[in-house]
Structure formats: structure tokens, C-alpha cells
Amino acid sequence: MEILNVFNKDYEKIGTASREEVHTKGYWHETFQCWIVGMEENPYIVLQKRSHTKKEFPDLLDISAAGHLTAGETMEDGVRELEEELGVTVHYSQLYSCGVYKDGITIGSMKDNELANIFLYKLAGNIQSFQLQQEEVAAIVKADLHDFIALWRGDKQRIVVQGYTERLDRTRAAVTWQVSKSHFVPHGSHYYLYVAEQAKEYLHQ
């Protein structure tokens, strides 16, 4: 059973609970969220498509790599998510912190109130080098950062993302999709714009 630390809104620890209880009762808990970004002709942001077997938000586009921190883990331990989901080895010191964002999603009986510790990682290579964790990640794609911002501002209804899916035998198929907000995990426009503006500033430092 996965046990998580539980906090109040001021990020003060008040106890522990199982992941199931946390999501049923809406307790605030810690997550590690890392958005991979980069520069080619234009700045881009990397999205993972969640596996269709995921209990929560299957087949939707989401954070490059993310996960819960269990009781006893430190924020530095969160880098394991990049290794596990994408096969990317990163040291915590290589990440750029965007601070803590209070991210709440309520759907049906699930109340997911996250103290999201958001980080950026600038990719030196390309996404073709990733090794996807197939039970977690169905595809990896890139979006032009300016288009991504326009989508969440409401200036565009759809944007193009490009990348690849990976089959069970590890063969890959290139994909180009037109996606709308409905194709994303419903973190909310404010959350996505917060991340995108942080990425834009970071890439132009």
C-alpha cells in the first residue's frame, strides 16, 4: 500500500494516509512534476500521453514526468520519475524550480488536491532517446511553446503536437496530432499557463 504524507493548505505536515484515502477525502499531498522543455527553431514543451490502462486520466496528455512522493521520500527523490517513465537520468541540481502550485482536480468521488512541486528540465538532446515505461506512457510528443500558450489563453482551439507512440515490441510509430484542451488532464488553464510562462522565461535566460 502506498502511504503519502498529508498536509494542510499551508504545507504543514499533519499526518499520513493511503493514496486511496488521500484521493477519496481530498487531503493535500506532495507531488513531483517535471516539465521537459527545449529550443530548436522555436521553444517547445514535452508532453506524455498517459497509457490507456491508467486508472486516472487514461489516454490524456499530461506533464512530461510526474508522480507522488511517498512518506519518507524527499523532493530530490522525485527525479526517479524521469528515469522510470522516460529513461532519462537527471540529477536534482539540473532542475529549475518553479515553486509550489496548489493543484486541485475533483471528478466524481476523486478529490485530488496536490501541492505540486513544479520543475523544468532543459533537454540537450531529443525525445527520440527516451525509453518509455509502457504501463505508464503511451506516447511522447512536443508542442511549440507559443502554440501551447495560445491554446490555454483561448487564442487557439487546437494545436499540433508531434512525436511517437511505442508498441509492446518497442517499435515506434511517428505521430502528428491536432489536439484541443479536452485532450489534456484537466489541471486547468491557469496551471498550464503558469508552467508555460515559467518555461518561456527560463528558456530565454
Short mmCIF file of C-alpha atoms in Angstrom, two decimals:
data_model
loop_
_atom_site.label_atom_id
_atom_site.label_comp_id
_atom_site.label_asym_id
_atom_site.label_seq_id
_atom_site.Cartn_x
_atom_site.Cartn_y
_atom_site.Cartn_z
CA MET A 1 0.00 0.00 0.00
CA GLU A 2 1.30 3.44 -0.97
CA ILE A 3 1.42 5.77 2.06
CA LEU A 4 1.63 9.52 1.49
CA ASN A 5 2.33 12.46 3.76
CA VAL A 6 -0.73 14.63 4.36
CA PHE A 7 -0.56 18.44 4.70
CA ASN A 8 -2.78 21.43 5.35
CA LYS A 9 -3.07 24.25 2.81
CA ASP A 10 -0.08 26.00 4.38
CA TYR A 11 2.11 22.98 3.51
CA GLU A 12 2.42 21.90 7.15
CA LYS A 13 2.52 18.15 7.65
CA ILE A 14 -0.45 16.85 9.65
CA GLY A 15 -0.10 13.08 9.22
CA THR A 16 -0.07 10.23 6.71
CA ALA A 17 -2.72 8.32 4.77
CA SER A 18 -3.01 5.77 1.99
CA ARG A 19 -3.12 7.04 -1.58
CA GLU A 20 -6.70 5.82 -1.89
CA GLU A 21 -7.78 7.68 1.24
CA VAL A 22 -5.94 10.82 0.12
CA HIS A 23 -7.87 10.85 -3.17
CA THR A 24 -11.19 9.98 -1.53
CA LYS A 25 -11.04 12.55 1.26
CA GLY A 26 -9.22 15.24 -0.68
CA TYR A 27 -6.20 15.55 1.58
CA TRP A 28 -3.40 17.82 0.42
CA HIS A 29 -0.34 15.79 -0.57
CA GLU A 30 3.00 16.30 -2.35
CA THR A 31 3.75 15.60 -5.98
CA PHE A 32 6.89 16.00 -8.05
CA GLN A 33 6.21 17.40 -11.51
CA CYS A 34 8.90 17.88 -14.13
CA TRP A 35 8.23 19.54 -17.48
CA ILE A 36 10.87 18.94 -20.12
CA VAL A 37 11.48 21.91 -22.39
CA GLY A 38 13.94 22.80 -25.12
CA MET A 39 14.90 25.03 -28.02
CA GLU A 40 15.05 24.21 -31.70
CA GLU A 41 13.86 26.82 -34.18
CA ASN A 42 11.28 27.70 -31.55
CA PRO A 43 10.92 26.80 -27.87
CA TYR A 44 8.96 23.61 -27.18
CA ILE A 45 7.43 21.73 -24.28
CA VAL A 46 7.25 17.94 -23.96
CA LEU A 47 4.02 16.08 -23.13
CA GLN A 48 3.42 12.46 -22.31
CA LYS A 49 0.26 10.64 -23.32
CA ARG A 50 -0.88 8.53 -20.42
CA SER A 51 -1.38 4.82 -21.01
CA HIS A 52 -4.93 3.62 -21.69
CA THR A 53 -4.52 1.26 -18.71
CA LYS A 54 -4.06 4.09 -16.19
CA LYS A 55 -6.77 4.26 -13.53
CA GLU A 56 -6.73 8.05 -13.54
CA PHE A 57 -6.99 10.06 -16.76
CA PRO A 58 -6.13 7.31 -19.29
CA ASP A 59 -5.17 8.39 -22.83
CA LEU A 60 -4.83 12.08 -21.92
CA LEU A 61 -1.84 14.37 -22.42
CA ASP A 62 -0.02 15.27 -19.23
CA ILE A 63 3.17 16.50 -17.58
CA SER A 64 6.41 15.18 -19.11
CA ALA A 65 7.08 13.12 -15.96
CA ALA A 66 5.43 13.28 -12.55
CA GLY A 67 4.48 11.27 -9.51
CA HIS A 68 3.55 11.22 -5.84
CA LEU A 69 6.14 11.47 -3.12
CA THR A 70 5.58 8.74 -0.55
CA ALA A 71 6.09 9.14 3.19
CA GLY A 72 9.83 9.20 3.91
CA GLU A 73 10.85 10.49 0.47
CA THR A 74 12.44 13.87 -0.15
CA MET A 75 11.85 16.13 -3.12
CA GLU A 76 15.22 15.05 -4.52
CA ASP A 77 13.82 11.51 -4.78
CA GLY A 78 11.31 12.78 -7.33
CA VAL A 79 13.88 12.61 -10.13
CA ARG A 80 13.21 8.86 -10.22
CA GLU A 81 10.04 9.68 -12.18
CA LEU A 82 12.14 10.85 -15.14
CA GLU A 83 14.19 7.66 -15.00
CA GLU A 84 11.21 5.34 -14.58
CA GLU A 85 8.81 6.91 -17.08
CA LEU A 86 11.20 8.19 -19.75
CA GLY A 87 14.57 6.55 -19.11
CA VAL A 88 16.13 9.98 -18.58
CA THR A 89 18.84 10.18 -15.92
CA VAL A 90 18.85 13.60 -14.28
CA HIS A 91 20.42 14.97 -11.12
CA TYR A 92 18.21 17.14 -8.94
CA SER A 93 20.70 20.02 -9.30
CA GLN A 94 19.96 20.11 -13.05
CA LEU A 95 16.32 21.05 -12.46
CA TYR A 96 14.91 24.57 -12.35
CA SER A 97 12.32 25.06 -9.60
CA CYS A 98 9.08 26.87 -10.41
CA GLY A 99 7.87 26.68 -6.82
CA VAL A 100 4.78 25.02 -5.38
CA TYR A 101 1.41 25.20 -7.11
CA LYS A 102 -1.81 24.17 -5.36
CA ASP A 103 -3.46 21.99 -7.98
CA GLY A 104 -6.91 20.60 -7.27
CA ILE A 105 -8.92 18.29 -9.53
CA THR A 106 -12.30 16.87 -8.48
CA ILE A 107 -14.00 14.33 -10.72
CA GLY A 108 -16.76 12.17 -9.29
CA SER A 109 -15.60 10.68 -5.99
CA MET A 110 -11.94 11.56 -6.64
CA LYS A 111 -10.62 14.71 -4.96
CA ASP A 112 -7.00 15.15 -5.98
CA ASN A 113 -5.54 18.11 -4.05
CA GLU A 114 -1.86 18.33 -4.84
CA LEU A 115 0.92 20.51 -3.51
CA ALA A 116 2.64 20.34 -6.87
CA ASN A 117 6.38 20.96 -6.75
CA ILE A 118 6.99 22.02 -10.34
CA PHE A 119 10.37 21.78 -12.05
CA LEU A 120 11.73 22.38 -15.54
CA TYR A 121 14.46 20.39 -17.25
CA LYS A 122 16.12 21.66 -20.41
CA LEU A 123 16.66 18.83 -22.86
CA ALA A 124 20.04 18.88 -24.59
CA GLY A 125 19.25 16.02 -26.99
CA ASN A 126 15.92 14.97 -28.45
CA ILE A 127 12.89 12.95 -27.38
CA GLN A 128 13.86 10.04 -29.64
CA SER A 129 16.35 8.98 -26.95
CA PHE A 130 13.62 8.37 -24.38
CA GLN A 131 12.78 4.83 -23.24
CA LEU A 132 9.09 4.85 -22.37
CA GLN A 133 7.65 2.96 -19.40
CA GLN A 134 4.87 1.31 -21.35
CA GLU A 135 2.50 0.67 -18.45
CA GLU A 136 2.59 4.41 -17.73
CA VAL A 137 3.33 6.20 -21.00
CA ALA A 138 1.72 5.50 -24.37
CA ALA A 139 3.40 8.28 -26.36
CA ILE A 140 5.69 11.28 -26.10
CA VAL A 141 5.12 14.46 -28.11
CA LYS A 142 6.37 18.03 -28.39
CA ALA A 143 4.30 21.19 -28.67
CA ASP A 144 5.53 24.58 -29.84
CA LEU A 145 5.56 26.62 -26.64
CA HIS A 146 3.94 29.66 -28.29
CA ASP A 147 1.12 27.46 -29.61
CA PHE A 148 0.76 25.85 -26.18
CA ILE A 149 0.33 29.28 -24.57
CA ALA A 150 -2.16 30.33 -27.27
CA LEU A 151 -4.24 27.20 -26.61
CA TRP A 152 -4.53 27.81 -22.88
CA ARG A 153 -5.15 31.52 -23.35
CA GLY A 154 -8.03 30.66 -25.64
CA ASP A 155 -6.44 32.23 -28.73
CA LYS A 156 -6.38 28.85 -30.49
CA GLN A 157 -8.85 25.98 -30.27
CA ARG A 158 -6.39 23.33 -31.48
CA ILE A 159 -2.64 22.96 -31.81
CA VAL A 160 -0.36 20.42 -33.49
CA VAL A 161 1.85 18.10 -31.44
CA GLN A 162 4.43 15.72 -32.88
CA GLY A 163 6.31 12.74 -31.52
CA TYR A 164 5.89 8.98 -31.38
CA THR A 165 3.96 6.12 -29.85
CA GLU A 166 5.67 2.95 -28.73
CA ARG A 167 4.25 -0.56 -29.24
CA LEU A 168 4.69 -3.51 -26.89
CA ASP A 169 7.54 -4.85 -29.04
CA ARG A 170 9.29 -1.47 -28.65
CA THR A 171 8.79 -0.49 -32.28
CA ARG A 172 7.77 3.11 -32.74
CA ALA A 173 5.35 4.98 -34.93
CA ALA A 174 5.63 8.70 -35.60
CA VAL A 175 2.51 10.72 -34.79
CA THR A 176 1.22 14.18 -35.61
CA TRP A 177 -1.95 15.07 -33.78
CA GLN A 178 -4.23 18.08 -33.64
CA VAL A 179 -5.26 18.44 -30.02
CA SER A 180 -7.60 20.66 -28.01
CA LYS A 181 -7.90 21.31 -24.27
CA SER A 182 -10.12 18.25 -23.98
CA HIS A 183 -7.14 16.03 -24.81
CA PHE A 184 -5.29 17.12 -21.64
CA VAL A 185 -5.55 16.10 -18.00
CA PRO A 186 -7.86 18.80 -16.54
CA HIS A 187 -5.37 20.69 -14.41
CA GLY A 188 -6.98 23.93 -15.61
CA SER A 189 -5.90 26.78 -17.88
CA HIS A 190 -4.28 28.75 -15.06
CA TYR A 191 -1.99 25.84 -14.19
CA TYR A 192 -0.87 25.25 -17.78
CA LEU A 193 -0.29 28.96 -18.36
CA TYR A 194 1.74 29.18 -15.15
CA VAL A 195 4.00 26.37 -16.34
CA ALA A 196 4.28 27.77 -19.87
CA GLU A 197 5.19 31.27 -18.75
CA GLN A 198 7.81 29.85 -16.39
CA ALA A 199 9.22 27.80 -19.28
CA LYS A 200 9.26 30.79 -21.61
CA GLU A 201 11.19 32.86 -19.08
CA TYR A 202 13.59 30.02 -18.27
CA LEU A 203 14.45 29.31 -21.90
CA HIS A 204 15.24 32.95 -22.58
CA GLN A 205 17.58 33.40 -19.62
#
